[in-house]
Amino acid sequence: MSAVALWVVTPQENVTNFVRLMGRNVGDGRKKCGPCLSFSTGLSISSTAVGNPLRSSEEMVYDVVIQQAALVGEQRRRRRTVDLRPVESDFLSNRTLLNEAYERCGEVCAEYAKTFYLGTLLMTPERRRAVWAIYVWCRRTDELVDGLNAAHITPKALDRWEQRLVDLFEGCPYDMYDAALSDTVSKYPVDIQPFKDMIKGMSLDLKKSRYKDFDDLYLYCYYVAGTVGLMSVPVMGISPASKASTENVYNSALALGIANQLTNILRDVGEDARRGRIYLPQDELARAGLSEDDIFRGKVTEKWRNFMRSQIKRARMFFDEAEKGVDELNPESRWPVWTSLLLYRQILDAIEENDYNNFTERAYVGKGKKLLSLPMAYTKALLGPSKLKGLRGR
C-alpha cells in the first residue's frame, strides 16, 4: 500500500484510471535531447546509507534530512556565482508549452486533491505551480504500483521510471508533466534523492507484504510518504521570521509524512488484508497476543482494541512533532499543510468512533467536518507560530 500523503489530501472517491497521466510508456527508451547541464545542486545521498544494519531506520533517514536541508544554503552560495538553469530542451525553451504544462498539473491536483488544491491557491503563483508539479510526479509514481496497470509493473519498469527521473533532473523531460517538474527543480534547492527513494518504496510494494517491527515499517513510511516533505519544503519555503533550524523544519515535514502514512495503514487494515498484505509491526502484534489469522478473520476483540490504541497513540505523536514545522513555513504555504494535518488526524478519531473496526468499516472524514476544518486550518496558518500555542492540540 503506497501513498502520496505528506502535503496532500487525496479524496478516496477519485480512485479512477490515472493511466492517461503517464504520458509516454514507462518502458520507452531514453528521450534524446540536446546538451544538458545537471539541475541537481549536488549533495546526492547514496542509497547505501539505508543499508547499514547497525543503525536504526530513523538514524539513516535523518542523514537524508540533514543533507536535504543543507541544499538550501548550498544553493544560496551557488546562485551568487553561477546560473543554475541548464541548457533547455524543447519542452523547457517554449514558455507557452511550459505554462500549459503547469496548468495541466494544476488541473490534476484540482481533480484528485480538491482540498489541498484549494489551499495552494493562497500561495504565490510560482510556488503554487511548483507544488502542483511535484504532486503530479508523486501521483504518477504511486499509480505505477497502485493503479489499474499495477499488475503489469515490474522492477525493471521501475528502473526505467527512475532513469526517466534522472533525465528530467538533467533537463531532458519526456512529456509536459516531466517538463513542469524539470523547470521546478531548476528553481528550488530540490535534490533527486527523495524522488529516488519514493521509487524504492514503490518497489517494496512489488515484493514485500510484511514488516517485522516498527523500524522496518518506519523506513517504508519514509520511502512512500516522508519523501514528499523533503521534496516540498524547498518550494513551500521557510518563513523569514522563523527561528527554527532548517534541519528541524525538514524533520517535522518528515514526521508529517510518517504520521499520514501510519494513518493510511491503520485506516486500510481490512482492505490490505483482503489483498494479502499486513502493514503492521509483526513483533507488536505478537506482543498484543494477535496473529495474522486474527487480521484475516477481521474480528474486533479487546486485544485488537488495545493494539489499535497503541498504534493510534504513536501516529498522534508524529502529528504533534509535525505541527512544529508547519508553523515555520512561509505564511502563504501553511494553509494546505495545516488542512492536510487536521484532516488526517480526524481519520484517527473516526477509527475510534468505529470502535476500532477497520476491518469492514472505512474511517473517513465527512464533508461537513472537512468544511469545518478549513477555517481552523486557515486561522492556524494566519496566526503563525508566535500566537498558536493556545490553538495547538486536538
PDB file of N, CA and C in Angstrom, residues 13-47:
ATOM      1  N   GLU A  13     -12.872   9.151  -3.268  1.00  0.00           N
ATOM      2  CA  GLU A  13     -13.845   8.923  -4.322  1.00  0.00           C
ATOM      3  C   GLU A  13     -13.233   9.049  -5.709  1.00  0.00           C
ATOM      4  N   ASN A  14     -11.969   9.502  -5.789  1.00  0.00           N
ATOM      5  CA  ASN A  14     -11.332   9.694  -7.083  1.00  0.00           C
ATOM      6  C   ASN A  14     -10.360   8.576  -7.423  1.00  0.00           C
ATOM      7  N   VAL A  15     -10.652   7.357  -6.992  1.00  0.00           N
ATOM      8  CA  VAL A  15      -9.810   6.230  -7.360  1.00  0.00           C
ATOM      9  C   VAL A  15     -10.218   5.794  -8.753  1.00  0.00           C
ATOM     10  N   THR A  16      -9.671   6.456  -9.753  1.00  0.00           N
ATOM     11  CA  THR A  16     -10.011   6.184 -11.138  1.00  0.00           C
ATOM     12  C   THR A  16      -8.748   5.971 -11.936  1.00  0.00           C
ATOM     13  N   ASN A  17      -8.932   5.680 -13.210  1.00  0.00           N
ATOM     14  CA  ASN A  17      -7.792   5.386 -14.069  1.00  0.00           C
ATOM     15  C   ASN A  17      -6.916   6.616 -14.239  1.00  0.00           C
ATOM     16  N   PHE A  18      -5.644   6.475 -13.849  1.00  0.00           N
ATOM     17  CA  PHE A  18      -4.724   7.599 -13.943  1.00  0.00           C
ATOM     18  C   PHE A  18      -3.711   7.375 -15.052  1.00  0.00           C
ATOM     19  N   VAL A  19      -3.969   6.349 -15.857  1.00  0.00           N
ATOM     20  CA  VAL A  19      -3.003   5.984 -16.880  1.00  0.00           C
ATOM     21  C   VAL A  19      -2.809   7.113 -17.889  1.00  0.00           C
ATOM     22  N   ARG A  20      -3.872   7.920 -18.100  1.00  0.00           N
ATOM     23  CA  ARG A  20      -3.757   8.994 -19.075  1.00  0.00           C
ATOM     24  C   ARG A  20      -2.668   9.988 -18.703  1.00  0.00           C
ATOM     25  N   LEU A  21      -2.292  10.023 -17.425  1.00  0.00           N
ATOM     26  CA  LEU A  21      -1.258  10.948 -16.990  1.00  0.00           C
ATOM     27  C   LEU A  21       0.144  10.415 -17.218  1.00  0.00           C
ATOM     28  N   MET A  22       0.241   9.135 -17.559  1.00  0.00           N
ATOM     29  CA  MET A  22       1.557   8.554 -17.628  1.00  0.00           C
ATOM     30  C   MET A  22       2.333   9.028 -18.850  1.00  0.00           C
ATOM     31  N   GLY A  23       1.632   9.635 -19.806  1.00  0.00           N
ATOM     32  CA  GLY A  23       2.329  10.137 -20.983  1.00  0.00           C
ATOM     33  C   GLY A  23       3.003   9.006 -21.702  1.00  0.00           C
ATOM     34  N   ARG A  24       4.247   9.166 -22.014  1.00  0.00           N
ATOM     35  CA  ARG A  24       5.000   8.116 -22.685  1.00  0.00           C
ATOM     36  C   ARG A  24       5.105   6.888 -21.792  1.00  0.00           C
ATOM     37  N   ASN A  25       5.008   5.729 -22.367  1.00  0.00           N
ATOM     38  CA  ASN A  25       5.027   4.476 -21.606  1.00  0.00           C
ATOM     39  C   ASN A  25       6.297   4.362 -20.789  1.00  0.00           C
ATOM     40  N   VAL A  26       6.163   3.794 -19.597  1.00  0.00           N
ATOM     41  CA  VAL A  26       7.317   3.643 -18.709  1.00  0.00           C
ATOM     42  C   VAL A  26       8.432   2.864 -19.370  1.00  0.00           C
ATOM     43  N   GLY A  27       8.067   1.972 -20.253  1.00  0.00           N
ATOM     44  CA  GLY A  27       9.072   1.130 -20.891  1.00  0.00           C
ATOM     45  C   GLY A  27       9.797   1.786 -22.044  1.00  0.00           C
ATOM     46  N   ASP A  28       9.451   3.030 -22.398  1.00  0.00           N
ATOM     47  CA  ASP A  28      10.114   3.704 -23.503  1.00  0.00           C
ATOM     48  C   ASP A  28      11.598   3.874 -23.224  1.00  0.00           C
ATOM     49  N   GLY A  29      12.355   3.989 -24.286  1.00  0.00           N
ATOM     50  CA  GLY A  29      13.770   4.262 -24.131  1.00  0.00           C
ATOM     51  C   GLY A  29      13.983   5.706 -23.739  1.00  0.00           C
ATOM     52  N   ARG A  30      15.205   6.061 -23.519  1.00  0.00           N
ATOM     53  CA  ARG A  30      15.511   7.419 -23.079  1.00  0.00           C
ATOM     54  C   ARG A  30      15.241   8.410 -24.195  1.00  0.00           C
ATOM     55  N   LYS A  31      14.665   9.536 -23.853  1.00  0.00           N
ATOM     56  CA  LYS A  31      14.407  10.601 -24.808  1.00  0.00           C
ATOM     57  C   LYS A  31      15.716  11.318 -25.113  1.00  0.00           C
ATOM     58  N   LYS A  32      15.968  11.544 -26.378  1.00  0.00           N
ATOM     59  CA  LYS A  32      17.174  12.254 -26.745  1.00  0.00           C
ATOM     60  C   LYS A  32      16.923  13.751 -26.693  1.00  0.00           C
ATOM     61  N   CYS A  33      17.879  14.482 -26.191  1.00  0.00           N
ATOM     62  CA  CYS A  33      17.771  15.940 -26.188  1.00  0.00           C
ATOM     63  C   CYS A  33      19.160  16.517 -26.336  1.00  0.00           C
ATOM     64  N   GLY A  34      19.212  17.822 -26.465  1.00  0.00           N
ATOM     65  CA  GLY A  34      20.490  18.481 -26.665  1.00  0.00           C
ATOM     66  C   GLY A  34      21.335  18.439 -25.414  1.00  0.00           C
ATOM     67  N   PRO A  35      22.514  19.060 -25.448  1.00  0.00           N
ATOM     68  CA  PRO A  35      23.403  19.086 -24.280  1.00  0.00           C
ATOM     69  C   PRO A  35      22.668  19.633 -23.062  1.00  0.00           C
ATOM     70  N   CYS A  36      22.780  18.964 -21.952  1.00  0.00           N
ATOM     71  CA  CYS A  36      22.060  19.377 -20.738  1.00  0.00           C
ATOM     72  C   CYS A  36      23.012  19.404 -19.558  1.00  0.00           C
ATOM     73  N   LEU A  37      22.970  20.467 -18.803  1.00  0.00           N
ATOM     74  CA  LEU A  37      23.682  20.514 -17.543  1.00  0.00           C
ATOM     75  C   LEU A  37      22.778  19.995 -16.454  1.00  0.00           C
ATOM     76  N   SER A  38      23.339  19.494 -15.385  1.00  0.00           N
ATOM     77  CA  SER A  38      22.518  18.920 -14.318  1.00  0.00           C
ATOM     78  C   SER A  38      21.751  19.984 -13.567  1.00  0.00           C
ATOM     79  N   PHE A  39      20.479  19.687 -13.258  1.00  0.00           N
ATOM     80  CA  PHE A  39      19.685  20.568 -12.397  1.00  0.00           C
ATOM     81  C   PHE A  39      20.088  20.405 -10.947  1.00  0.00           C
ATOM     82  N   SER A  40      20.650  19.264 -10.603  1.00  0.00           N
ATOM     83  CA  SER A  40      20.935  18.974  -9.199  1.00  0.00           C
ATOM     84  C   SER A  40      21.964  19.946  -8.645  1.00  0.00           C
ATOM     85  N   THR A  41      21.770  20.329  -7.399  1.00  0.00           N
ATOM     86  CA  THR A  41      22.733  21.202  -6.739  1.00  0.00           C
ATOM     87  C   THR A  41      23.780  20.389  -5.989  1.00  0.00           C
ATOM     88  N   GLY A  42      23.909  19.117  -6.323  1.00  0.00           N
ATOM     89  CA  GLY A  42      24.897  18.290  -5.656  1.00  0.00           C
ATOM     90  C   GLY A  42      24.332  17.655  -4.398  1.00  0.00           C
ATOM     91  N   LEU A  43      25.209  17.099  -3.564  1.00  0.00           N
ATOM     92  CA  LEU A  43      24.811  16.522  -2.278  1.00  0.00           C
ATOM     93  C   LEU A  43      23.785  15.417  -2.425  1.00  0.00           C
ATOM     94  N   SER A  44      23.910  14.599  -3.453  1.00  0.00           N
ATOM     95  CA  SER A  44      23.024  13.453  -3.594  1.00  0.00           C
ATOM     96  C   SER A  44      23.391  12.425  -2.530  1.00  0.00           C
ATOM     97  N   ILE A  45      22.372  11.754  -2.001  1.00  0.00           N
ATOM     98  CA  ILE A  45      22.603  10.809  -0.905  1.00  0.00           C
ATOM     99  C   ILE A  45      22.744   9.404  -1.447  1.00  0.00           C
ATOM    100  N   SER A  46      23.762   8.721  -1.050  1.00  0.00           N
ATOM    101  CA  SER A  46      23.961   7.351  -1.510  1.00  0.00           C
ATOM    102  C   SER A  46      22.941   6.418  -0.881  1.00  0.00           C
ATOM    103  N   SER A  47      22.396   5.522  -1.705  1.00  0.00           N
ATOM    104  CA  SER A  47      21.408   4.577  -1.185  1.00  0.00           C
ATOM    105  C   SER A  47      22.034   3.596  -0.211  1.00  0.00           C
TER     106      SER A  47
END
